[in-house]
CSV table of C-alpha atoms in Angstrom, one decimal:
chain,number,residue,atom,x,y,z
A,332,VAL,CA,0.0,0.4,0.1
A,333,ALA,CA,1.3,3.5,-0.4
A,334,SER,CA,0.2,6.9,0.4
A,335,ARG,CA,-0.7,10.1,-1.9
A,336,GLN,CA,-1.7,13.4,0.2
A,337,GLY,CA,-3.4,10.7,2.7
A,338,GLU,CA,-4.9,8.4,0.9
A,339,SER,CA,-4.8,4.6,0.7
A,340,VAL,CA,-3.9,3.4,-2.7
A,341,LYS,CA,-3.2,0.1,-3.7
A,342,VAL,CA,0.2,-0.8,-5.7
A,343,GLY,CA,0.5,-4.2,-7.9
A,344,ARG,CA,-3.0,-5.4,-7.3
A,345,VAL,CA,-3.7,-8.0,-10.4
A,346,THR,CA,-7.5,-7.3,-11.9
A,347,ILE,CA,-9.0,-10.1,-13.4
A,348,GLN,CA,-11.5,-8.5,-16.3
A,349,ASP,CA,-13.2,-9.2,-20.2
A,350,ALA,CA,-10.1,-8.7,-22.6
A,351,THR,CA,-9.9,-5.9,-24.5
A,352,THR,CA,-9.9,-6.0,-28.3
A,353,GLY,CA,-6.1,-5.6,-28.2
A,354,GLU,CA,-5.3,-8.5,-25.5
A,355,ILE,CA,-7.9,-10.5,-28.0
A,356,ASP,CA,-5.8,-10.0,-31.2
A,357,ASP,CA,-2.6,-11.0,-29.3
A,358,LEU,CA,-4.3,-14.4,-28.5
A,359,GLU,CA,-1.3,-16.3,-30.6
A,360,TYR,CA,0.9,-14.9,-28.0
A,361,TRP,CA,-0.5,-16.3,-24.9
A,362,TYR,CA,-1.5,-19.3,-26.9
A,363,ASP,CA,2.3,-19.8,-27.7
A,364,LEU,CA,2.8,-19.1,-22.9
A,365,ALA,CA,1.0,-21.7,-22.5
A,366,GLY,CA,2.5,-24.4,-24.9
A,367,VAL,CA,0.3,-25.0,-27.4
A,368,SER,CA,-0.7,-23.0,-31.3
A,369,SER,CA,-4.3,-22.5,-31.9
A,370,GLY,CA,-2.8,-22.7,-35.5
A,371,SER,CA,-6.1,-20.3,-36.7
A,372,THR,CA,-6.6,-16.5,-36.7
A,373,LEU,CA,-9.0,-17.0,-34.2
A,374,GLY,CA,-7.7,-14.0,-32.2
A,375,GLY,CA,-8.9,-11.0,-35.3
A,376,GLU,CA,-12.2,-13.4,-34.8
A,377,LEU,CA,-13.0,-13.1,-31.4
A,378,ALA,CA,-11.4,-9.2,-31.6
A,379,ALA,CA,-13.4,-8.7,-33.9
A,380,ALA,CA,-16.5,-10.2,-32.1
A,381,ARG,CA,-15.9,-8.3,-29.2
A,382,ALA,CA,-15.7,-4.9,-30.9
A,383,ASP,CA,-18.8,-5.3,-31.9
A,384,GLY,CA,-19.7,-6.7,-28.3
A,385,LEU,CA,-20.7,-10.6,-29.8
A,386,LEU,CA,-17.9,-11.9,-28.0
A,387,GLY,CA,-19.2,-13.6,-24.6
A,388,LYS,CA,-23.3,-11.9,-25.7
A,389,ALA,CA,-24.7,-15.6,-23.6
A,390,LEU,CA,-22.8,-15.7,-20.9
A,391,ARG,CA,-23.6,-14.8,-17.7
A,392,GLY,CA,-27.1,-14.4,-17.2
A,393,GLY,CA,-27.7,-17.6,-15.8
A,394,ALA,CA,-29.7,-20.9,-17.9
A,395,GLU,CA,-32.1,-18.8,-19.5
A,396,ARG,CA,-30.1,-16.1,-21.4
A,397,ALA,CA,-27.8,-19.1,-22.5
A,398,SER,CA,-30.3,-21.6,-24.2
A,399,SER,CA,-30.9,-18.5,-26.0
A,400,VAL,CA,-28.9,-19.7,-29.9
A,401,ASP,CA,-31.5,-19.0,-31.7
A,402,ARG,CA,-31.5,-15.6,-31.7
A,403,TYR,CA,-27.5,-16.3,-33.9
A,404,HIS,CA,-27.5,-16.0,-37.5
A,405,THR,CA,-24.4,-19.0,-37.7
A,406,MET,CA,-23.3,-21.6,-35.4
A,407,PHE,CA,-20.2,-19.6,-35.6
A,408,ASP,CA,-22.2,-16.8,-34.2
A,409,GLY,CA,-23.7,-19.2,-31.4
A,410,VAL,CA,-20.0,-20.2,-30.4
A,411,VAL,CA,-18.8,-16.6,-30.0
A,412,ALA,CA,-21.9,-15.3,-27.9
A,413,ARG,CA,-20.5,-18.5,-26.0
A,414,THR,CA,-16.8,-18.1,-25.1
A,415,LEU,CA,-15.3,-16.0,-22.8
A,416,VAL,CA,-12.0,-14.7,-22.8
A,417,LEU,CA,-10.6,-13.1,-19.8
A,418,SER,CA,-7.5,-11.1,-18.9
A,419,ALA,CA,-5.2,-11.0,-15.4
A,420,ARG,CA,-3.4,-7.3,-15.8
A,421,TYR,CA,-1.2,-5.7,-12.8
A,422,ASN,CA,-1.0,-2.5,-12.8
A,423,ALA,CA,-2.4,-1.9,-16.1
A,424,GLN,CA,-0.6,-5.1,-18.0
A,425,THR,CA,-1.8,-8.2,-19.1
A,426,VAL,CA,0.3,-10.1,-17.2
A,427,GLY,CA,-2.0,-13.5,-18.2
A,428,LEU,CA,-5.2,-14.4,-20.6
A,429,LEU,CA,-7.3,-17.6,-20.3
A,430,MET,CA,-10.2,-18.5,-23.0
A,431,LEU,CA,-13.1,-20.7,-22.4
A,432,GLY,CA,-15.4,-21.8,-24.5
A,433,PRO,CA,-17.3,-24.3,-26.9
A,434,ASN,CA,-15.1,-26.1,-29.1
A,435,PRO,CA,-15.9,-25.5,-32.6
A,436,ARG,CA,-14.9,-28.6,-34.2
A,437,LEU,CA,-17.5,-30.3,-32.3
A,438,LEU,CA,-19.7,-28.5,-34.7
A,439,GLN,CA,-19.1,-29.0,-37.9
A,440,LEU,CA,-20.8,-32.0,-37.7
A,441,GLY,CA,-22.9,-30.6,-40.5
A,442,PRO,CA,-27.3,-29.9,-40.7
A,443,HIS,CA,-28.3,-33.0,-40.0
A,444,TYR,CA,-27.1,-33.3,-36.6
A,445,TYR,CA,-28.5,-29.6,-35.3
A,446,SER,CA,-29.6,-31.3,-32.1
A,447,LEU,CA,-26.8,-32.8,-31.2
A,448,ASN,CA,-24.5,-29.2,-32.3
A,449,ILE,CA,-26.8,-26.5,-29.7
A,450,ARG,CA,-26.1,-29.9,-26.4
A,451,VAL,CA,-22.3,-29.1,-27.3
A,452,LEU,CA,-23.2,-25.7,-27.5
A,453,LEU,CA,-25.2,-25.3,-24.4
A,454,ARG,CA,-23.4,-28.1,-22.5
A,455,LEU,CA,-20.1,-28.5,-22.9
A,456,ALA,CA,-17.3,-25.2,-22.1
A,457,LYS,CA,-13.5,-26.6,-23.5
A,458,LEU,CA,-11.0,-24.2,-21.3
A,459,HIS,CA,-8.8,-23.6,-24.8
A,460,CYS,CA,-5.9,-21.3,-23.1
A,461,ILE,CA,-5.0,-20.1,-19.8
A,462,ALA,CA,-1.5,-19.2,-19.6
A,463,VAL,CA,0.0,-16.9,-17.2
A,464,ASP,CA,3.5,-14.7,-18.4
A,465,PRO,CA,6.4,-16.3,-16.2
A,466,ASP,CA,7.0,-13.2,-14.2
A,467,HIS,CA,4.1,-13.8,-12.9
A,468,ARG,CA,3.1,-17.0,-12.2
A,469,ASN,CA,2.9,-18.6,-9.1
A,470,LYS,CA,1.0,-15.2,-7.3
A,471,GLY,CA,-2.1,-16.7,-7.9
A,472,THR,CA,-2.8,-15.2,-11.1
A,473,GLY,CA,-3.5,-18.4,-13.2
A,474,SER,CA,-5.7,-19.4,-9.9
A,475,ARG,CA,-8.0,-16.3,-10.0
A,476,LEU,CA,-8.0,-16.2,-13.8
A,477,LEU,CA,-9.5,-19.8,-13.8
A,478,ALA,CA,-12.2,-19.8,-10.6
A,479,THR,CA,-13.1,-16.7,-12.4
A,480,ALA,CA,-14.1,-18.8,-15.5
A,481,THR,CA,-15.4,-21.6,-13.5
A,482,ASN,CA,-17.9,-18.9,-11.5
A,483,ILE,CA,-18.8,-17.6,-14.9
A,484,ALA,CA,-18.9,-21.0,-17.0
A,485,ARG,CA,-21.7,-22.5,-14.1
A,486,LEU,CA,-23.3,-19.5,-14.0
A,487,SER,CA,-23.9,-19.8,-18.0
A,488,ALA,CA,-25.5,-23.5,-17.5
A,489,PHE,CA,-22.0,-25.5,-19.1
A,490,ALA,CA,-22.8,-28.4,-17.4
A,491,GLU,CA,-19.0,-29.3,-17.9
A,492,LEU,CA,-15.4,-27.4,-18.1
A,493,TYR,CA,-12.5,-29.5,-20.0
A,494,GLY,CA,-9.4,-29.2,-21.2
A,495,GLU,CA,-5.8,-30.7,-22.4
A,496,PHE,CA,-1.9,-29.9,-20.9
A,497,ASN,CA,1.5,-30.7,-22.1
A,498,ALA,CA,1.7,-33.8,-19.8
A,499,GLY,CA,5.4,-33.3,-19.6
A,500,ARG,CA,4.9,-29.7,-17.8
A,501,VAL,CA,4.7,-31.7,-14.2
A,502,CYS,CA,3.5,-28.8,-12.2
A,503,LEU,CA,0.4,-28.3,-14.4
A,504,GLU,CA,-1.1,-31.4,-13.4
A,505,SER,CA,-1.0,-30.7,-9.8
A,506,PHE,CA,-2.8,-27.2,-10.4
A,507,TYR,CA,-5.3,-28.1,-12.0
A,508,LYS,CA,-5.8,-31.2,-9.3
A,509,LYS,CA,-6.1,-28.9,-6.4
A,510,ARG,CA,-8.5,-26.9,-8.2
A,511,GLU,CA,-10.7,-30.0,-8.5
A,512,PHE,CA,-10.4,-30.9,-11.7
A,513,ALA,CA,-10.3,-34.9,-12.3
A,514,VAL,CA,-6.6,-35.1,-14.2
A,515,LEU,CA,-7.2,-37.9,-17.1
A,516,GLU,CA,-4.2,-40.0,-17.9
A,517,PRO,CA,-2.6,-39.0,-21.3
A,518,TYR,CA,-4.2,-40.9,-24.2
A,519,GLU,CA,-7.2,-41.5,-22.3
A,520,GLY,CA,-10.3,-40.4,-24.0
A,521,LEU,CA,-13.4,-37.4,-22.5
A,522,ASN,CA,-16.2,-38.9,-22.5
A,523,VAL,CA,-19.1,-36.0,-23.3
A,524,THR,CA,-21.5,-38.5,-23.5
A,525,ASN,CA,-24.0,-38.0,-20.4
A,526,THR,CA,-23.4,-34.4,-20.5
A,527,ILE,CA,-24.3,-34.1,-24.3
């Protein structure tokens, strides 16, 4: 705590909030920092959706709002509306980023599977990326990002949250286990039948 003319001012506090378009534009940087690559230009598309007010629009409103996917023009718009991108900032500098939402690959079954696609969209969320700047690791930033995201996912009626990480990064297994995630064996399949 620092003092400024008799006032208390907090210095060095990490805040968690919705990512800005600029932070989302840097999505590939955060994927690389997490040790994975998205292999796409998704950052630009999500930044445009953020600027248009579509990104995350179906979140934080409970099950009724979350299930109103018929208001979106395309299935991709429905995915974007249920996608969350959070940033962690320390003294106005971005030090972490998290992306969570439906996995668009699961929605590529075509129009004959519309009902299944909707169930996947509404019930299943993937933790696509969580990354923290190396200088800010082991200080609770990743935990706060994940706790905020899981709370929003719960409020948004997602039934199951899953993700994947590089098994060679041993610290990640204990990170997720401490946060009550079940960590499967490498190459063990995720059964989502009951969820959808």
